[in-house]
CSV table of C-alpha atoms in Angstrom, one decimal:
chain,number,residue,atom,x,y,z
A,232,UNK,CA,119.1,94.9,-63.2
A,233,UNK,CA,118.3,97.8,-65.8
A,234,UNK,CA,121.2,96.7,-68.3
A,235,UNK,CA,119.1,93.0,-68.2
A,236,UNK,CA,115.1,93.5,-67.9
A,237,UNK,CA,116.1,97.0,-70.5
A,238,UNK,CA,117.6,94.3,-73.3
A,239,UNK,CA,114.5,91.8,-72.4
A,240,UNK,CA,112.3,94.6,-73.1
A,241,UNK,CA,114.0,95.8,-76.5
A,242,UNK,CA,113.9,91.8,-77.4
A,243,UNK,CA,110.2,91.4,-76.6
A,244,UNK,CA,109.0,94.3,-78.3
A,245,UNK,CA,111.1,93.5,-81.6
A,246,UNK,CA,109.3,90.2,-81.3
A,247,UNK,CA,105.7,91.5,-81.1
A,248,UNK,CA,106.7,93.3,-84.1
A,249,UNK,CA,108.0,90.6,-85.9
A,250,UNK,CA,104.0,89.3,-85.6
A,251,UNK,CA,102.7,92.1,-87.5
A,252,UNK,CA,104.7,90.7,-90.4
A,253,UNK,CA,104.7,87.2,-90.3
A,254,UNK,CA,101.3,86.6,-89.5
A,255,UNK,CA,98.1,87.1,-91.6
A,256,UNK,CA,95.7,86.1,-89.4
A,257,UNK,CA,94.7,88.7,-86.4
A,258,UNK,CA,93.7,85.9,-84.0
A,259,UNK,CA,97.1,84.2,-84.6
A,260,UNK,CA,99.0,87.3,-84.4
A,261,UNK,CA,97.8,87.6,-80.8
A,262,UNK,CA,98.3,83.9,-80.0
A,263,UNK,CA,102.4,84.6,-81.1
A,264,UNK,CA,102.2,87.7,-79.2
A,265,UNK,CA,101.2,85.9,-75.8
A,266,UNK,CA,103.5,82.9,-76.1
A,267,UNK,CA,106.0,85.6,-76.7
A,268,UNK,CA,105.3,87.7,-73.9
A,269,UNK,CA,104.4,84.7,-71.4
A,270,UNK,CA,108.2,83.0,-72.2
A,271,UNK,CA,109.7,87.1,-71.4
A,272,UNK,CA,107.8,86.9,-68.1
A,273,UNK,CA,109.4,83.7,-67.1
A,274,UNK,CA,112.7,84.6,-68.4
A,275,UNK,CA,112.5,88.2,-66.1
A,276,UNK,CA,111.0,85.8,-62.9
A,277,UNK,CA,113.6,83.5,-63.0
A,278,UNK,CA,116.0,86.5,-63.0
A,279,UNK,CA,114.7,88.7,-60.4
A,280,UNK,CA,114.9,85.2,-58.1
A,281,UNK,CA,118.6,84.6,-59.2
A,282,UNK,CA,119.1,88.2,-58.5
A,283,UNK,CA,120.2,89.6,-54.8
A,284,UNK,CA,118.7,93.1,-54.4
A,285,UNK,CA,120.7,95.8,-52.4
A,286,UNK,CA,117.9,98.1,-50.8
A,287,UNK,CA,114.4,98.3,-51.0
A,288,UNK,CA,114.1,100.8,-53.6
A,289,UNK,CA,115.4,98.6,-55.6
A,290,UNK,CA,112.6,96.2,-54.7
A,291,UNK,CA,110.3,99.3,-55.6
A,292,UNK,CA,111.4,100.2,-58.6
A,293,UNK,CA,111.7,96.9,-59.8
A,294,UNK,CA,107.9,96.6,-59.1
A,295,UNK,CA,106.5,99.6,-60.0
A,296,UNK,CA,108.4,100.4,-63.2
A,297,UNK,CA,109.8,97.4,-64.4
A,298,UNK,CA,107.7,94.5,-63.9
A,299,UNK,CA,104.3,96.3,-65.2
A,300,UNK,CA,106.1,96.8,-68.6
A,301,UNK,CA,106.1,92.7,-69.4
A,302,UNK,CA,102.2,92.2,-67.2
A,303,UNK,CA,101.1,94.8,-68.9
A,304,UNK,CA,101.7,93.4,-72.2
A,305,UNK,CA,100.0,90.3,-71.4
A,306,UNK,CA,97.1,91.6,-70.1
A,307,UNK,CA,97.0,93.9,-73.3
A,308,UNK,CA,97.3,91.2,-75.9
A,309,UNK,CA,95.2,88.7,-73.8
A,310,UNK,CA,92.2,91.1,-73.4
A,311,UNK,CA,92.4,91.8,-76.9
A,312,UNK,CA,92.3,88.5,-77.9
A,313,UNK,CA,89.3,87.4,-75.5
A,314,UNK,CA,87.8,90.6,-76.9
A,315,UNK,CA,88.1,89.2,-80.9
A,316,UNK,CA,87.2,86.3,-80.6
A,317,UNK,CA,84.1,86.8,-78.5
A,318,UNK,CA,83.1,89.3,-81.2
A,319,UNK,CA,79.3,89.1,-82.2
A,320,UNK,CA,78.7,88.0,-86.1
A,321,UNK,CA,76.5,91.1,-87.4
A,322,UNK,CA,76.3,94.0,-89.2
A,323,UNK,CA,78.8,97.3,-88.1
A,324,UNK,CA,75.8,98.2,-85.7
A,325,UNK,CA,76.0,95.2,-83.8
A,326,UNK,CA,79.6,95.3,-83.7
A,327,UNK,CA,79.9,99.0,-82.7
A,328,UNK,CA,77.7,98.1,-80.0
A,329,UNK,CA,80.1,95.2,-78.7
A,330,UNK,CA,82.7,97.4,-78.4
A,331,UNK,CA,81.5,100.6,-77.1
A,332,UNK,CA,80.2,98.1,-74.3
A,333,UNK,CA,83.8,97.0,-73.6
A,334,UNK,CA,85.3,100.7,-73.7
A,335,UNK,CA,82.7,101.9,-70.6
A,336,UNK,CA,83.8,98.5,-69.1
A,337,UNK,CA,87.1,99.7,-69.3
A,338,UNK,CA,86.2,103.6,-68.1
A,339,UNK,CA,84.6,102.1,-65.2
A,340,UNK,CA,87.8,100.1,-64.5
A,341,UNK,CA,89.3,103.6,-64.0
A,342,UNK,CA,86.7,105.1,-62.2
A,343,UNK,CA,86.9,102.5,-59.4
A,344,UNK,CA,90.8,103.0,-59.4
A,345,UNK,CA,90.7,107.1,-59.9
A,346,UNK,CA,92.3,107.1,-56.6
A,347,UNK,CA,95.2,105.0,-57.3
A,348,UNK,CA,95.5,105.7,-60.7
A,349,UNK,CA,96.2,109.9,-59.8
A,350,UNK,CA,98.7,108.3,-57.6
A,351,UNK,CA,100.6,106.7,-60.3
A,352,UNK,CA,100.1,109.3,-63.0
A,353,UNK,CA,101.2,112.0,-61.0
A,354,UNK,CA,104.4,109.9,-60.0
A,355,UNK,CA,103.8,110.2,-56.0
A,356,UNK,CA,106.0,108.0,-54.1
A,357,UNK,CA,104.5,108.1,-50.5
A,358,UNK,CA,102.8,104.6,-50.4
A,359,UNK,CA,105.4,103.3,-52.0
A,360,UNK,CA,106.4,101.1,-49.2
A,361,UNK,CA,103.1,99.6,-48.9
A,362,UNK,CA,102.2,98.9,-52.5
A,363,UNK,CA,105.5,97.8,-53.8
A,364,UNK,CA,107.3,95.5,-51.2
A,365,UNK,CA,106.5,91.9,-51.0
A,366,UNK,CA,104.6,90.5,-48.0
A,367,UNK,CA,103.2,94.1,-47.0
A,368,UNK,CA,99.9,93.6,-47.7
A,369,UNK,CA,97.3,96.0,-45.6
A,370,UNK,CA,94.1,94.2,-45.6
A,371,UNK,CA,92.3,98.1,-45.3
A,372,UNK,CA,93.4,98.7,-48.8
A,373,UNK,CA,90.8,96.3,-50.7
A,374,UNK,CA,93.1,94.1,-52.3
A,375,UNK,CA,91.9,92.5,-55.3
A,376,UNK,CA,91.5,88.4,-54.6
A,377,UNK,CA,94.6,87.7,-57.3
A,378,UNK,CA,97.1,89.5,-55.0
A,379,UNK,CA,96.8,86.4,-52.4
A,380,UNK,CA,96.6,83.4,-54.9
A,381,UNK,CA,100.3,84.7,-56.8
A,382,UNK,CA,103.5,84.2,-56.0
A,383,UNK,CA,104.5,86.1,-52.8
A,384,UNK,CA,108.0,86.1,-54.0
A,385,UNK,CA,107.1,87.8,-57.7
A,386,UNK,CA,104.4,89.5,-57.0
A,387,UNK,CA,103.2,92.8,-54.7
A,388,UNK,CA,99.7,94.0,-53.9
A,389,UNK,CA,99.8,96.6,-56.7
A,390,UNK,CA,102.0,96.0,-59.4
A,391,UNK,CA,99.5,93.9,-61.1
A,392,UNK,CA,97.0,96.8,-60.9
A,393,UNK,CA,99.7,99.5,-62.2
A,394,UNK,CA,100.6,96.9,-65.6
A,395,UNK,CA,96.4,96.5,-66.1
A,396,UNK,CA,96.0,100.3,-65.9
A,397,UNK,CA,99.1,100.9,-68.5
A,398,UNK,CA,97.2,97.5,-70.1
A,399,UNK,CA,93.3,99.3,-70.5
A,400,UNK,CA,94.8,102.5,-71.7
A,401,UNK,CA,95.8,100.8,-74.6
A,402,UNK,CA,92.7,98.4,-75.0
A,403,UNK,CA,90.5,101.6,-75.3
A,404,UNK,CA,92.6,102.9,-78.0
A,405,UNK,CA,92.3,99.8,-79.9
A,406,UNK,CA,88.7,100.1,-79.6
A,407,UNK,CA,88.1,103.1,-79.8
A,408,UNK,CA,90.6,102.4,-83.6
A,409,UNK,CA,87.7,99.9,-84.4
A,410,UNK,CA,84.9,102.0,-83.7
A,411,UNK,CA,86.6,104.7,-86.3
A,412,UNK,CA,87.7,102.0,-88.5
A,413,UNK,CA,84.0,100.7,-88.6
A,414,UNK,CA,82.5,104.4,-88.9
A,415,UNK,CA,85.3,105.3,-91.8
A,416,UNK,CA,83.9,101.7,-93.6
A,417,UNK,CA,80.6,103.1,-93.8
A,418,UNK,CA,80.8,106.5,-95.2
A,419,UNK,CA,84.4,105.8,-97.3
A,420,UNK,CA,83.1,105.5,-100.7
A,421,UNK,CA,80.8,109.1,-100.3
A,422,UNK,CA,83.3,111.0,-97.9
A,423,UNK,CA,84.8,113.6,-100.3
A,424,UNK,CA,86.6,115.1,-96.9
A,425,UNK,CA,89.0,111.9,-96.2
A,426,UNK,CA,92.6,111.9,-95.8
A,427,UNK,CA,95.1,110.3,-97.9
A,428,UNK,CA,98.9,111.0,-97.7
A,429,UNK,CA,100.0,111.5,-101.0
A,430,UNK,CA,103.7,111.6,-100.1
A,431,UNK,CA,106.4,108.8,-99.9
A,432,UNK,CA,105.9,105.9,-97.6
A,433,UNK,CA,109.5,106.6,-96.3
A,434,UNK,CA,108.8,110.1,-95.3
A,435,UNK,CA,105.4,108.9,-93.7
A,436,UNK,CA,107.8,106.2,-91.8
A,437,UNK,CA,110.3,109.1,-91.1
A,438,UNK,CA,107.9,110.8,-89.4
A,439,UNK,CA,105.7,108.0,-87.3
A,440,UNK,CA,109.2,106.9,-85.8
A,441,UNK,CA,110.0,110.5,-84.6
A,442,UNK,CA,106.8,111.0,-83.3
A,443,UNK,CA,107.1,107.5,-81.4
A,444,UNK,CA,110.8,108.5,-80.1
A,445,UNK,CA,109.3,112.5,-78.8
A,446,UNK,CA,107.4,110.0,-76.3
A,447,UNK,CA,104.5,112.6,-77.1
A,448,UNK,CA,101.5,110.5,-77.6
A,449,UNK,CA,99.9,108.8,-74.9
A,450,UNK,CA,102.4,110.0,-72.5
A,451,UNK,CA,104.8,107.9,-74.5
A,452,UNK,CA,102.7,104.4,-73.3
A,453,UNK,CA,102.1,103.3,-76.4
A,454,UNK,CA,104.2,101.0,-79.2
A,455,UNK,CA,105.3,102.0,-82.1
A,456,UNK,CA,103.4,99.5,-84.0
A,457,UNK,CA,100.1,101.5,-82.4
A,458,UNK,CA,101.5,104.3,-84.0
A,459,UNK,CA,101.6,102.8,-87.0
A,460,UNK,CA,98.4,101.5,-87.2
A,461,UNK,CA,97.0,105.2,-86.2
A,462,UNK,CA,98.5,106.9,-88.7
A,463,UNK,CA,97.7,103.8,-91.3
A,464,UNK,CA,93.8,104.9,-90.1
A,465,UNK,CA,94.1,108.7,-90.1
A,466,UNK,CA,95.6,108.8,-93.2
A,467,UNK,CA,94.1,106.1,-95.1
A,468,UNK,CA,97.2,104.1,-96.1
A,469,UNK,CA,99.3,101.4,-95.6
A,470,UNK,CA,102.6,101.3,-94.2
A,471,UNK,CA,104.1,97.8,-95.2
A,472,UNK,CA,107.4,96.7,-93.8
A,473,UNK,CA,108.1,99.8,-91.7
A,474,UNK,CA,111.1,98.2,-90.5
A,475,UNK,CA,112.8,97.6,-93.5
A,476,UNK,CA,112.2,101.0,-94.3
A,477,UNK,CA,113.3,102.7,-91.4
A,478,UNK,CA,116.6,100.6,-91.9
A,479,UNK,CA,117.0,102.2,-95.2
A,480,UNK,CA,116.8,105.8,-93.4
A,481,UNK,CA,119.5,104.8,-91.1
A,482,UNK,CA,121.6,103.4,-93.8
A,483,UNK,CA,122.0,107.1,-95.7
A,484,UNK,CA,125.0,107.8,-96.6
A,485,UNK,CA,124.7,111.4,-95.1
A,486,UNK,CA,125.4,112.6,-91.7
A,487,UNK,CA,121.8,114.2,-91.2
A,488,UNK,CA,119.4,111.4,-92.3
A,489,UNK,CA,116.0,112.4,-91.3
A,490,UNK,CA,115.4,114.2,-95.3
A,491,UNK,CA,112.0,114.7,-94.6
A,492,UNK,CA,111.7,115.9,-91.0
A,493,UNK,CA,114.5,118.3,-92.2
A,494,UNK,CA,112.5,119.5,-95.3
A,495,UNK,CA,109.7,120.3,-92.5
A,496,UNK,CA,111.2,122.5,-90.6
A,497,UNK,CA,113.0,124.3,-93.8
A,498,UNK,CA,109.8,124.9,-95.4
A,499,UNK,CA,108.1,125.6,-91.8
A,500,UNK,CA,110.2,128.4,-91.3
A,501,UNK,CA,110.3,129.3,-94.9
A,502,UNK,CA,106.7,130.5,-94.5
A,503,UNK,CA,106.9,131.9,-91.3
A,504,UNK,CA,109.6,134.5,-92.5
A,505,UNK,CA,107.7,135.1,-95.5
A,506,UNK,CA,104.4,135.8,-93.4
A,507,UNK,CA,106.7,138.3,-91.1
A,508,UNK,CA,108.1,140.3,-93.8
């Protein structure tokens, strides 16, 4: 099962990356990502109905840690793309308005769920049984009206819930990215205090990718495109084909390839010394 939904996963993802780069247009770019992510879903369905589980923590696991990666995707690009295009025509008030309204939209999602959602975050496995076996619905836990309208064979009563709460995580980052994005627009031209990375792009790629890999931001729940956008915004630079640059830092002749990380720590502990002596 892991060898199977793991490559899905690597093959989606490489997908909703390809998006960033062959599409101009932010609406379409969401469009591609949700056909891309609705055929993935399908694909891992039709699987996990071919495929004969052994125990029922398999079942589990399938449903709380597998399953939620692909919803969650959907929900994420879906929102976002509801979100866009129902975005009032106005000046950066207006539209700081619109979405600061749809982050405490999203904050009250998790206030509702705070009870569910320190269950999942904190990796406790005693209701297990109940949320993530088919057909063991308890009536007492106020079920959401979608559990009893999908598939009894794909779906359990909180799976969905665990891929929308990875899902809004990431939606309030994104807006919370536009908020900034629409604050920086104002004050740009008169902000003497604005970052800029003045080094190479490939050393600025070295470093998003490690960061991504550490697993260190977000609990590791966000993509490496995010990242790339975030550090695009904090820095105040674009990162253009990160890919094909990152496949340039693999392709180094020498054995230790990461040149920048490496001049970090030299330098890093360069000064250190210096301060101790």
């Amino acid at each position: 099962m892991k060898n199977f939904t793991n490559r899905l996963l690597i093959e989606l993802e490489n997908q909703l990356e390809e998006t960033q780069t062959i599409e101009d247009d932010p609406i379409k770019k969401l469009e591609v990502a949700i056909e891309y992510v609705v055929i993935s879903l399908e694909k891992l369905k039709a699987f996990f109905k071919n495929y004969n589980l052994n125990n029922k923590q398999d079942e589990i696991y399938f449903f709380k840690e597998i399953k939620p990666q692909f919803t969650s995707k959907l929900i994420y690009y879906n929102e976002i793309y509801n979100i866009e295009i129902n975005k009032p025509i106005g000046d950066e008030k207006r539209i700081k308005k619109y979405y600061s309204k749809e982050i405490k939209k999203l904050k009250n999602f998790f206030t509702k769920n705070k009870e569910f959602y320190k269950y999942y975050r904190t990796k406790n496995t005693c209701l297990d049984k109940k949320y993530f076996l088919r057909k063991k619905y308890d009536i007492k836990l106020t079920l959401e009206s979608y559990y009893f309208q999908s598939d009894p064979v794909f779906s359990t009563t909180h799976d969905y819930l665990i891929a929308k709460l990875i899902a809004n995580e990431k939606i309030i980052i994104f807006l919370e990215n536009k908020l900034n994005n629409q604050t920086a627009n104002t004050t740009k031209k008169n902000d003497k205090n604005i970052l800029k990375w003045t080094g190479t792009k490939v050393a600025l790629v070295e470093l998003v990718y490690a960061l991504h890999n550490e697993k260190i931001i977000n609990n590791g729940n966000i993509s490496l495109n995010e990242c790339i956008k975030a550090v695009e915004n904090f820095f105040n630079t674009e990162i253009k084909q990160h890919n094909r640059i990152f496949l340039e830092i693999r392709n180094r002749k020498t054995i230790d390839k990461t040149n920048f990380i490496n001049s970090l720590q030299v330098n890093l502990n360069n000064k250190i010394n210096q301060l101790d002596e």
